[in-house]
């Protein structure tokens, strides 16, 4: 078993041989534990309207420069049918956090309609932020079986620094939401951002141990990518203590985090995050070689993609699905082996 000290040392290492051995060890472990396949989740970004104000996010409510959109039910159904036809196996419905019966019932009915496609052929993951336990239950009963909600950072102090202090963005609420998702029976996915202002190797080592401790069957971790119109970017230019790593270092740290997590919990699903692609055109292939086994191709209608601007991602607006020599599990759900090993 790998210790906290070793994890921290590996995160800090600049030795090319040590780093490439780490990636190789994780990729070999993935092959032995869950096999060679990469599974796909077609990502549908249904709306950039959000009630939250996370300080790092380009679609935060207070960003008046962000042009808002919401896909219609029919547009979402067309995306889901496209995912089915392309044998993606699963979809992710992601968007800004919203509440209210009109919104939550709309999601319920969409999940029910998507379940009809191919007679339940598509796995459905939701990623719509913090909701009440009742709403999570309603969506689960409608047919969603996975939910993605990142903890963003496992350190409560750092969490406070990257969220507004308005009572709506609390660490405790995030933990409660994650516990609710697990107890309802979702395959709950979480994760963190890597290379945040103020974040150090100790924080990242704690994140990995936290993710293992919480026993999440799937994880999506990706680099922090600044967005010009967010308060966090302003802070990083005015507060010398809020510095963060270069693009190359954030890329390397993200790949190391994937490898280390694979070594800590070999049988989970680990996503090659889309944000990696914003840092390097081959970011996702690199992540697969470092131990990731899930890719989320964006299937949002292309006219809307430029508005879902979490960070500067011009580089990935026209993505193609080049996954190098990876073997793709077409038409399969690709559920987390860890989840079923536990059950
Ligand atoms: N609103 C939902 C939520 O927050 O869980 C789902 C959508 S949210 C945009 C999905 C993820 O985007 C967040 O969990 C966060 O980690 C990531 N994100 C937001 N801004 C980012 C940034 N500037 N760099 C990297 N990732 C970012
Ligand atoms: Fe909203 Fe999610 Fe962005 Fe936070 S990260 S502002 S909840 S879309």
Tab-separated table of C-alpha atoms and ligand atoms in Angstrom:
chain	number	residue	atom	x	y	z
A	1	UNK	CA	0.000	0.000	0.000
A	2	UNK	CA	1.210	3.478	-0.818
A	3	UNK	CA	1.669	5.868	2.128
A	4	UNK	CA	0.747	9.560	2.423
A	5	UNK	CA	4.456	10.398	2.468
A	6	UNK	CA	5.102	8.474	-0.764
A	7	UNK	CA	2.066	10.091	-2.413
A	8	UNK	CA	3.312	13.573	-1.530
A	9	UNK	CA	6.835	12.774	-2.736
A	10	UNK	CA	5.514	11.461	-6.053
A	11	UNK	CA	3.336	14.547	-6.508
A	12	UNK	CA	6.406	16.742	-5.955
A	13	UNK	CA	8.817	14.636	-8.036
A	14	UNK	CA	10.327	16.184	-11.176
A	15	UNK	CA	12.269	13.029	-12.166
A	16	UNK	CA	11.054	11.915	-15.626
A	17	UNK	CA	11.852	8.264	-14.910
A	18	UNK	CA	9.958	8.212	-11.604
A	19	UNK	CA	6.985	9.919	-13.240
A	20	UNK	CA	6.830	7.590	-16.257
A	21	UNK	CA	7.159	4.558	-13.947
A	22	UNK	CA	4.203	5.869	-11.951
A	23	UNK	CA	2.032	6.167	-15.085
A	24	UNK	CA	3.081	2.699	-16.232
A	25	UNK	CA	2.402	1.100	-12.850
A	26	UNK	CA	-1.129	2.583	-12.858
A	27	UNK	CA	-1.846	1.598	-16.476
A	28	UNK	CA	-0.671	-1.993	-15.803
A	29	UNK	CA	-2.833	-2.155	-12.682
A	30	UNK	CA	-5.855	-0.951	-14.645
A	31	UNK	CA	-5.264	-3.628	-17.273
A	32	UNK	CA	-4.998	-6.382	-14.652
A	33	UNK	CA	-7.970	-5.191	-12.576
A	34	UNK	CA	-10.630	-3.888	-14.954
A	35	UNK	CA	-9.226	-4.791	-18.364
A	36	UNK	CA	-8.189	-2.769	-21.381
A	37	UNK	CA	-11.467	-1.053	-22.277
A	38	UNK	CA	-12.365	2.615	-22.160
A	39	UNK	CA	-16.090	3.352	-21.741
A	40	UNK	CA	-17.896	6.378	-23.096
A	41	UNK	CA	-20.434	8.749	-21.552
A	42	UNK	CA	-22.003	11.165	-24.037
A	43	UNK	CA	-22.029	14.523	-22.233
A	44	UNK	CA	-25.120	16.709	-22.738
A	45	UNK	CA	-24.704	20.200	-21.274
A	46	UNK	CA	-28.394	21.001	-20.894
A	47	UNK	CA	-28.157	24.577	-19.604
A	48	UNK	CA	-25.692	27.138	-18.263
A	49	UNK	CA	-28.248	28.775	-15.961
A	50	UNK	CA	-27.047	28.346	-12.370
A	51	UNK	CA	-28.141	29.649	-8.978
A	52	UNK	CA	-24.649	29.273	-7.511
A	53	UNK	CA	-21.627	31.543	-7.555
A	54	UNK	CA	-18.582	29.285	-7.258
A	55	UNK	CA	-15.660	31.714	-7.531
A	56	UNK	CA	-13.833	29.703	-10.237
A	57	UNK	CA	-16.710	28.980	-12.624
A	58	UNK	CA	-17.461	30.951	-15.779
A	59	UNK	CA	-21.195	30.186	-15.709
A	60	UNK	CA	-21.674	31.383	-12.110
A	61	UNK	CA	-24.883	33.308	-11.584
A	62	UNK	CA	-23.228	36.703	-11.114
A	63	UNK	CA	-21.318	36.554	-14.418
A	64	UNK	CA	-23.414	38.963	-16.453
A	65	UNK	CA	-21.117	38.496	-19.451
A	66	UNK	CA	-22.254	34.893	-19.816
A	67	UNK	CA	-25.008	34.430	-22.392
A	68	UNK	CA	-27.529	31.935	-21.002
A	69	UNK	CA	-29.184	29.036	-22.823
A	70	UNK	CA	-31.322	26.004	-22.041
A	71	UNK	CA	-31.766	23.084	-24.433
A	72	UNK	CA	-35.356	22.117	-25.209
A	73	UNK	CA	-36.644	18.673	-24.252
A	74	UNK	CA	-36.560	17.699	-27.915
A	75	UNK	CA	-32.954	18.837	-28.323
A	76	UNK	CA	-31.980	16.759	-25.285
A	77	UNK	CA	-33.869	13.722	-26.622
A	78	UNK	CA	-32.120	14.103	-29.988
A	79	UNK	CA	-28.737	14.092	-28.222
A	80	UNK	CA	-29.684	10.977	-26.236
A	81	UNK	CA	-30.854	9.185	-29.400
A	82	UNK	CA	-27.595	10.160	-31.062
A	83	UNK	CA	-25.654	8.638	-28.119
A	84	UNK	CA	-27.680	5.437	-28.466
A	85	UNK	CA	-27.142	5.270	-32.235
A	86	UNK	CA	-23.406	5.865	-31.772
A	87	UNK	CA	-23.345	3.036	-29.165
A	88	UNK	CA	-22.009	5.258	-26.400
A	89	UNK	CA	-23.667	3.075	-23.757
A	90	UNK	CA	-24.306	5.948	-21.337
A	91	UNK	CA	-25.021	9.653	-21.195
A	92	UNK	CA	-24.354	12.370	-18.645
A	93	UNK	CA	-26.917	15.135	-18.216
A	94	UNK	CA	-25.008	18.077	-16.796
A	95	UNK	CA	-25.890	21.682	-16.113
A	96	UNK	CA	-25.987	24.578	-13.706
A	97	UNK	CA	-27.644	23.955	-10.355
A	98	UNK	CA	-31.335	24.842	-10.252
A	99	UNK	CA	-34.180	24.070	-7.886
A	100	UNK	CA	-37.973	24.306	-7.936
A	101	UNK	CA	-40.598	21.766	-8.971
A	102	UNK	CA	-40.735	22.937	-12.561
A	103	UNK	CA	-37.051	22.157	-13.021
A	104	UNK	CA	-36.906	18.939	-10.993
A	105	UNK	CA	-40.042	17.474	-12.613
A	106	UNK	CA	-38.700	18.303	-16.035
A	107	UNK	CA	-35.565	16.269	-15.277
A	108	UNK	CA	-37.701	13.393	-13.931
A	109	UNK	CA	-39.745	13.240	-17.111
A	110	UNK	CA	-36.643	13.526	-19.329
A	111	UNK	CA	-34.980	10.635	-17.477
A	112	UNK	CA	-38.154	8.554	-17.935
A	113	UNK	CA	-38.287	9.357	-21.641
A	114	UNK	CA	-34.591	8.572	-22.162
A	115	UNK	CA	-35.120	5.225	-20.418
A	116	UNK	CA	-37.515	4.277	-23.253
A	117	UNK	CA	-34.795	4.657	-25.882
A	118	UNK	CA	-33.699	1.148	-26.850
A	119	UNK	CA	-35.710	-0.238	-23.920
A	120	UNK	CA	-33.439	1.030	-21.159
A	121	UNK	CA	-30.277	0.672	-23.232
A	122	UNK	CA	-28.658	3.919	-22.092
A	123	UNK	CA	-27.074	4.317	-18.662
A	124	UNK	CA	-28.001	7.731	-17.248
A	125	UNK	CA	-25.701	9.849	-15.106
A	126	UNK	CA	-26.892	13.161	-13.699
A	127	UNK	CA	-24.680	16.079	-12.700
A	128	UNK	CA	-26.979	18.877	-11.596
A	129	UNK	CA	-25.441	19.996	-8.334
A	130	UNK	CA	-26.752	19.858	-4.781
A	131	UNK	CA	-30.402	18.867	-4.465
A	132	UNK	CA	-32.625	17.711	-1.603
A	133	UNK	CA	-32.680	14.023	-0.701
A	134	UNK	CA	-36.270	13.826	-2.029
A	135	UNK	CA	-35.256	15.165	-5.435
A	136	UNK	CA	-32.291	12.784	-5.665
A	137	UNK	CA	-34.691	9.925	-4.806
A	138	UNK	CA	-37.227	11.001	-7.415
A	139	UNK	CA	-34.568	11.088	-10.143
A	140	UNK	CA	-33.162	7.721	-9.029
A	141	UNK	CA	-36.610	6.144	-9.168
A	142	UNK	CA	-37.118	7.622	-12.643
A	143	UNK	CA	-34.055	5.665	-13.824
A	144	UNK	CA	-30.878	7.690	-13.234
A	145	UNK	CA	-28.337	5.412	-11.603
A	146	UNK	CA	-25.171	7.487	-11.378
A	147	UNK	CA	-24.597	11.022	-10.083
A	148	UNK	CA	-21.525	13.237	-10.352
A	149	UNK	CA	-20.883	15.809	-7.649
A	150	UNK	CA	-17.316	16.862	-7.015
A	151	UNK	CA	-16.184	17.805	-3.550
A	152	UNK	CA	-13.838	20.180	-5.482
A	153	UNK	CA	-11.318	20.025	-2.607
A	154	UNK	CA	-11.432	17.896	0.526
A	155	UNK	CA	-9.875	20.688	2.593
A	156	UNK	CA	-12.623	22.743	4.295
A	157	UNK	CA	-10.420	25.876	4.462
A	158	UNK	CA	-9.528	25.740	0.778
A	159	UNK	CA	-13.188	24.983	-0.025
A	160	UNK	CA	-14.104	28.237	1.768
A	161	UNK	CA	-11.529	30.190	-0.208
A	162	UNK	CA	-12.895	29.115	-3.591
A	163	UNK	CA	-16.578	29.593	-2.754
A	164	UNK	CA	-18.483	32.689	-1.647
A	165	UNK	CA	-19.243	33.038	2.028
A	166	UNK	CA	-23.000	33.426	1.584
A	167	UNK	CA	-24.335	30.332	3.357
A	168	UNK	CA	-25.210	28.610	0.063
A	169	UNK	CA	-21.811	27.109	-0.667
A	170	UNK	CA	-20.831	25.080	2.377
A	171	UNK	CA	-18.551	22.089	2.706
A	172	UNK	CA	-20.985	20.389	5.098
A	173	UNK	CA	-23.847	20.646	2.618
A	174	UNK	CA	-21.679	19.164	-0.100
A	175	UNK	CA	-20.781	16.221	2.150
A	176	UNK	CA	-24.446	15.739	3.101
A	177	UNK	CA	-25.451	15.684	-0.581
A	178	UNK	CA	-22.779	13.061	-1.324
A	179	UNK	CA	-23.915	10.915	1.619
A	180	UNK	CA	-27.548	11.188	0.437
A	181	UNK	CA	-26.572	10.048	-3.060
A	182	UNK	CA	-24.736	7.036	-1.674
A	183	UNK	CA	-27.510	5.991	0.686
A	184	UNK	CA	-30.161	6.234	-2.059
A	185	UNK	CA	-28.156	3.735	-4.109
A	186	UNK	CA	-26.582	5.864	-6.817
A	187	UNK	CA	-23.120	5.062	-8.060
A	188	UNK	CA	-21.896	8.357	-6.668
A	189	UNK	CA	-18.985	9.986	-8.441
A	190	UNK	CA	-16.923	12.760	-6.968
A	191	UNK	CA	-13.575	14.415	-7.549
A	192	UNK	CA	-11.464	17.504	-7.135
A	193	UNK	CA	-9.870	20.291	-9.114
A	194	UNK	CA	-6.095	20.109	-9.430
A	195	UNK	CA	-3.724	23.066	-9.390
A	196	UNK	CA	-6.038	25.495	-7.605
A	197	UNK	CA	-4.722	28.729	-6.118
A	198	UNK	CA	-3.390	28.096	-2.555
A	199	UNK	CA	-3.425	24.310	-3.136
A	200	UNK	CA	-0.261	22.328	-2.343
A	201	UNK	CA	0.883	18.697	-2.587
A	202	UNK	CA	-0.346	18.004	0.958
A	203	UNK	CA	-3.853	19.102	-0.007
A	204	UNK	CA	-3.781	16.842	-3.068
A	205	UNK	CA	-2.506	13.855	-1.066
A	206	UNK	CA	-5.362	14.439	1.403
A	207	UNK	CA	-7.811	14.624	-1.523
A	208	UNK	CA	-6.726	11.183	-2.739
A	209	UNK	CA	-7.013	9.657	0.722
A	210	UNK	CA	-10.396	11.335	1.214
A	211	UNK	CA	-11.720	9.945	-2.091
A	212	UNK	CA	-10.595	6.454	-1.077
A	213	UNK	CA	-12.025	6.837	2.432
A	214	UNK	CA	-15.418	7.942	1.080
A	215	UNK	CA	-15.404	4.829	-1.106
A	216	UNK	CA	-16.689	6.504	-4.286
A	217	UNK	CA	-16.962	4.016	-7.160
A	218	UNK	CA	-16.156	6.662	-9.771
A	219	UNK	CA	-13.978	9.738	-9.820
A	220	UNK	CA	-13.548	12.670	-12.171
A	221	UNK	CA	-10.606	14.909	-11.337
A	222	UNK	CA	-9.287	17.570	-13.637
A	223	UNK	CA	-7.048	20.595	-13.758
A	224	UNK	CA	-8.258	23.989	-12.653
A	225	UNK	CA	-8.495	26.169	-15.774
A	226	UNK	CA	-8.898	29.894	-15.075
A	227	UNK	CA	-11.736	31.883	-16.605
A	228	UNK	CA	-11.111	35.616	-17.099
A	229	UNK	CA	-14.522	36.756	-15.847
A	230	UNK	CA	-14.385	35.064	-12.448
A	231	UNK	CA	-13.421	36.433	-9.026
A	232	UNK	CA	-10.809	33.703	-8.537
A	233	UNK	CA	-8.873	34.895	-11.583
A	234	UNK	CA	-8.938	38.456	-10.216
A	235	UNK	CA	-7.654	37.182	-6.844
A	236	UNK	CA	-4.791	35.312	-8.482
A	237	UNK	CA	-3.609	38.523	-10.092
A	238	UNK	CA	-3.824	40.594	-6.894
A	239	UNK	CA	-2.902	38.164	-4.084
A	240	UNK	CA	0.655	36.760	-4.347
A	241	UNK	CA	-0.323	33.853	-2.073
A	242	UNK	CA	-3.004	32.779	-4.536
A	243	UNK	CA	-0.543	31.616	-7.166
A	244	UNK	CA	-1.150	28.369	-8.998
A	245	UNK	CA	0.935	26.019	-11.173
A	246	UNK	CA	1.766	26.561	-14.857
A	247	UNK	CA	-0.186	24.764	-17.601
A	248	UNK	CA	2.547	22.097	-17.903
A	249	UNK	CA	2.629	21.542	-14.144
A	250	UNK	CA	-1.165	21.328	-13.841
A	251	UNK	CA	-1.208	18.777	-16.651
A	252	UNK	CA	1.507	16.696	-15.006
A	253	UNK	CA	-0.106	16.955	-11.561
A	254	UNK	CA	-3.475	15.869	-12.990
A	255	UNK	CA	-1.935	12.796	-14.639
A	256	UNK	CA	-0.069	11.907	-11.450
A	257	UNK	CA	-3.295	12.234	-9.439
A	258	UNK	CA	-5.038	9.793	-11.818
A	259	UNK	CA	-2.200	7.268	-11.498
A	260	UNK	CA	-2.017	7.572	-7.723
A	261	UNK	CA	-5.768	7.099	-7.364
A	262	UNK	CA	-5.660	4.023	-9.623
A	263	UNK	CA	-2.961	2.585	-7.342
A	264	UNK	CA	-4.954	3.436	-4.199
A	265	UNK	CA	-8.278	1.997	-5.476
A	266	UNK	CA	-7.591	-0.190	-8.540
A	267	UNK	CA	-11.174	-1.201	-9.443
A	268	UNK	CA	-12.927	2.193	-9.667
A	269	UNK	CA	-13.964	4.154	-12.752
A	270	UNK	CA	-11.681	7.139	-13.341
A	271	UNK	CA	-12.589	9.740	-15.958
A	272	UNK	CA	-10.136	11.398	-18.297
A	273	UNK	CA	-11.573	14.864	-17.650
A	274	UNK	CA	-12.498	17.193	-20.485
A	275	UNK	CA	-10.549	20.032	-18.838
A	276	UNK	CA	-7.323	18.121	-19.604
A	277	UNK	CA	-8.017	18.665	-23.269
A	278	UNK	CA	-8.096	22.418	-22.637
A	279	UNK	CA	-4.475	22.153	-21.478
A	280	UNK	CA	-3.180	19.733	-24.112
A	281	UNK	CA	-4.738	18.421	-27.350
A	282	UNK	CA	-3.840	14.863	-26.343
A	283	UNK	CA	-4.756	15.375	-22.664
A	284	UNK	CA	-7.338	12.610	-22.567
A	285	UNK	CA	-5.136	10.040	-24.288
A	286	UNK	CA	-2.412	10.885	-21.769
A	287	UNK	CA	-4.928	10.328	-18.957
A	288	UNK	CA	-5.862	6.893	-20.362
A	289	UNK	CA	-2.172	6.001	-20.421
A	290	UNK	CA	-1.934	7.147	-16.798
A	291	UNK	CA	-4.788	4.865	-15.645
A	292	UNK	CA	-8.130	6.502	-16.577
A	293	UNK	CA	-10.873	4.324	-18.147
A	294	UNK	CA	-13.794	6.681	-18.824
A	295	UNK	CA	-14.132	9.397	-21.471
A	296	UNK	CA	-17.031	11.826	-21.775
A	297	UNK	CA	-17.309	12.998	-25.411
A	298	UNK	CA	-19.312	16.193	-25.660
A	299	UNK	CA	-22.541	15.591	-27.602
A	300	UNK	CA	-24.157	18.964	-26.847
A	301	UNK	CA	-25.406	20.565	-30.112
A	302	UNK	CA	-22.373	22.493	-31.385
A	303	UNK	CA	-24.196	25.867	-31.552
A	304	UNK	CA	-24.540	25.876	-27.748
A	305	UNK	CA	-21.110	24.634	-26.711
A	306	UNK	CA	-19.486	28.059	-26.706
A	307	UNK	CA	-21.938	29.238	-24.031
A	308	UNK	CA	-21.097	26.450	-21.546
A	309	UNK	CA	-17.971	28.311	-20.694
A	310	UNK	CA	-16.786	27.022	-17.323
A	311	UNK	CA	-13.247	27.963	-18.245
A	312	UNK	CA	-11.324	29.006	-21.308
A	313	UNK	CA	-11.959	25.998	-23.512
A	314	UNK	CA	-11.837	27.343	-27.033
A	315	UNK	CA	-9.375	24.532	-27.748
A	316	UNK	CA	-12.029	21.866	-27.220
A	317	UNK	CA	-15.104	23.344	-28.897
A	318	UNK	CA	-14.628	21.129	-31.922
A	319	UNK	CA	-13.409	17.975	-30.292
A	320	UNK	CA	-13.042	14.754	-32.182
A	321	UNK	CA	-13.049	11.388	-30.514
A	322	UNK	CA	-9.398	10.520	-30.977
A	323	UNK	CA	-8.538	8.127	-28.164
A	324	UNK	CA	-5.375	6.772	-29.747
A	325	UNK	CA	-5.087	2.988	-29.611
A	326	UNK	CA	-7.573	2.595	-26.726
A	327	UNK	CA	-10.115	-0.245	-26.993
A	328	UNK	CA	-13.599	1.256	-26.639
A	329	UNK	CA	-16.472	-0.595	-24.913
A	330	UNK	CA	-19.140	0.397	-27.451
A	331	UNK	CA	-22.753	-0.186	-26.379
A	332	UNK	CA	-21.755	-1.064	-22.798
A	333	UNK	CA	-22.670	0.788	-19.612
A	334	UNK	CA	-19.174	0.352	-18.191
A	335	UNK	CA	-20.342	0.425	-14.593
A	336	UNK	CA	-17.812	0.641	-11.815
A	337	UNK	CA	-16.449	-2.775	-10.887
A	338	UNK	CA	-15.782	-1.360	-7.422
A	339	UNK	CA	-19.495	-0.644	-6.915
A	340	UNK	CA	-20.450	-4.251	-7.638
A	341	UNK	CA	-17.495	-5.718	-5.769
A	342	UNK	CA	-18.874	-3.898	-2.712
A	343	UNK	CA	-22.513	-4.891	-3.278
B	1	LIG	N1	-23.321	22.604	-11.493
B	1	LIG	C1	-22.947	21.247	-11.271
B	1	LIG	C2	-21.882	21.151	-10.196
B	1	LIG	O1	-21.275	22.155	-9.867
B	1	LIG	O2	-21.698	20.028	-9.705
B	1	LIG	C3	-22.468	20.551	-12.521
B	1	LIG	C4	-21.772	21.396	-13.528
B	1	LIG	S1	-20.239	22.089	-12.965
B	1	LIG	C5	-19.890	23.210	-14.246
B	1	LIG	C6	-19.131	20.721	-13.211
B	1	LIG	C7	-17.731	20.894	-12.704
B	1	LIG	O3	-17.056	21.873	-13.462
B	1	LIG	C8	-17.567	21.365	-11.286
B	1	LIG	O4	-17.708	20.323	-10.364
B	1	LIG	C9	-16.152	21.957	-11.299
B	1	LIG	O5	-15.205	21.070	-10.740
B	1	LIG	C10	-15.854	22.134	-12.786
B	1	LIG	N2	-15.373	23.498	-13.053
B	1	LIG	C11	-16.034	24.657	-12.922
B	1	LIG	N3	-15.213	25.705	-13.187
B	1	LIG	C12	-13.997	25.175	-13.483
B	1	LIG	C13	-12.726	25.720	-13.806
B	1	LIG	N4	-12.542	27.050	-13.885
B	1	LIG	N5	-11.706	24.870	-14.057
B	1	LIG	C14	-11.879	23.538	-13.991
B	1	LIG	N6	-13.046	22.953	-13.658
B	1	LIG	C15	-14.094	23.764	-13.404
B	2	LIG	FE1	-22.911	26.501	-10.875
B	2	LIG	FE2	-21.618	24.128	-10.939
B	2	LIG	FE3	-20.483	26.410	-11.907
B	2	LIG	FE4	-20.784	26.138	-9.272
B	2	LIG	S1	-19.497	24.845	-10.626
B	2	LIG	S2	-21.289	27.976	-10.471
B	2	LIG	S3	-22.732	25.024	-9.188
B	2	LIG	S4	-22.279	25.370	-12.693
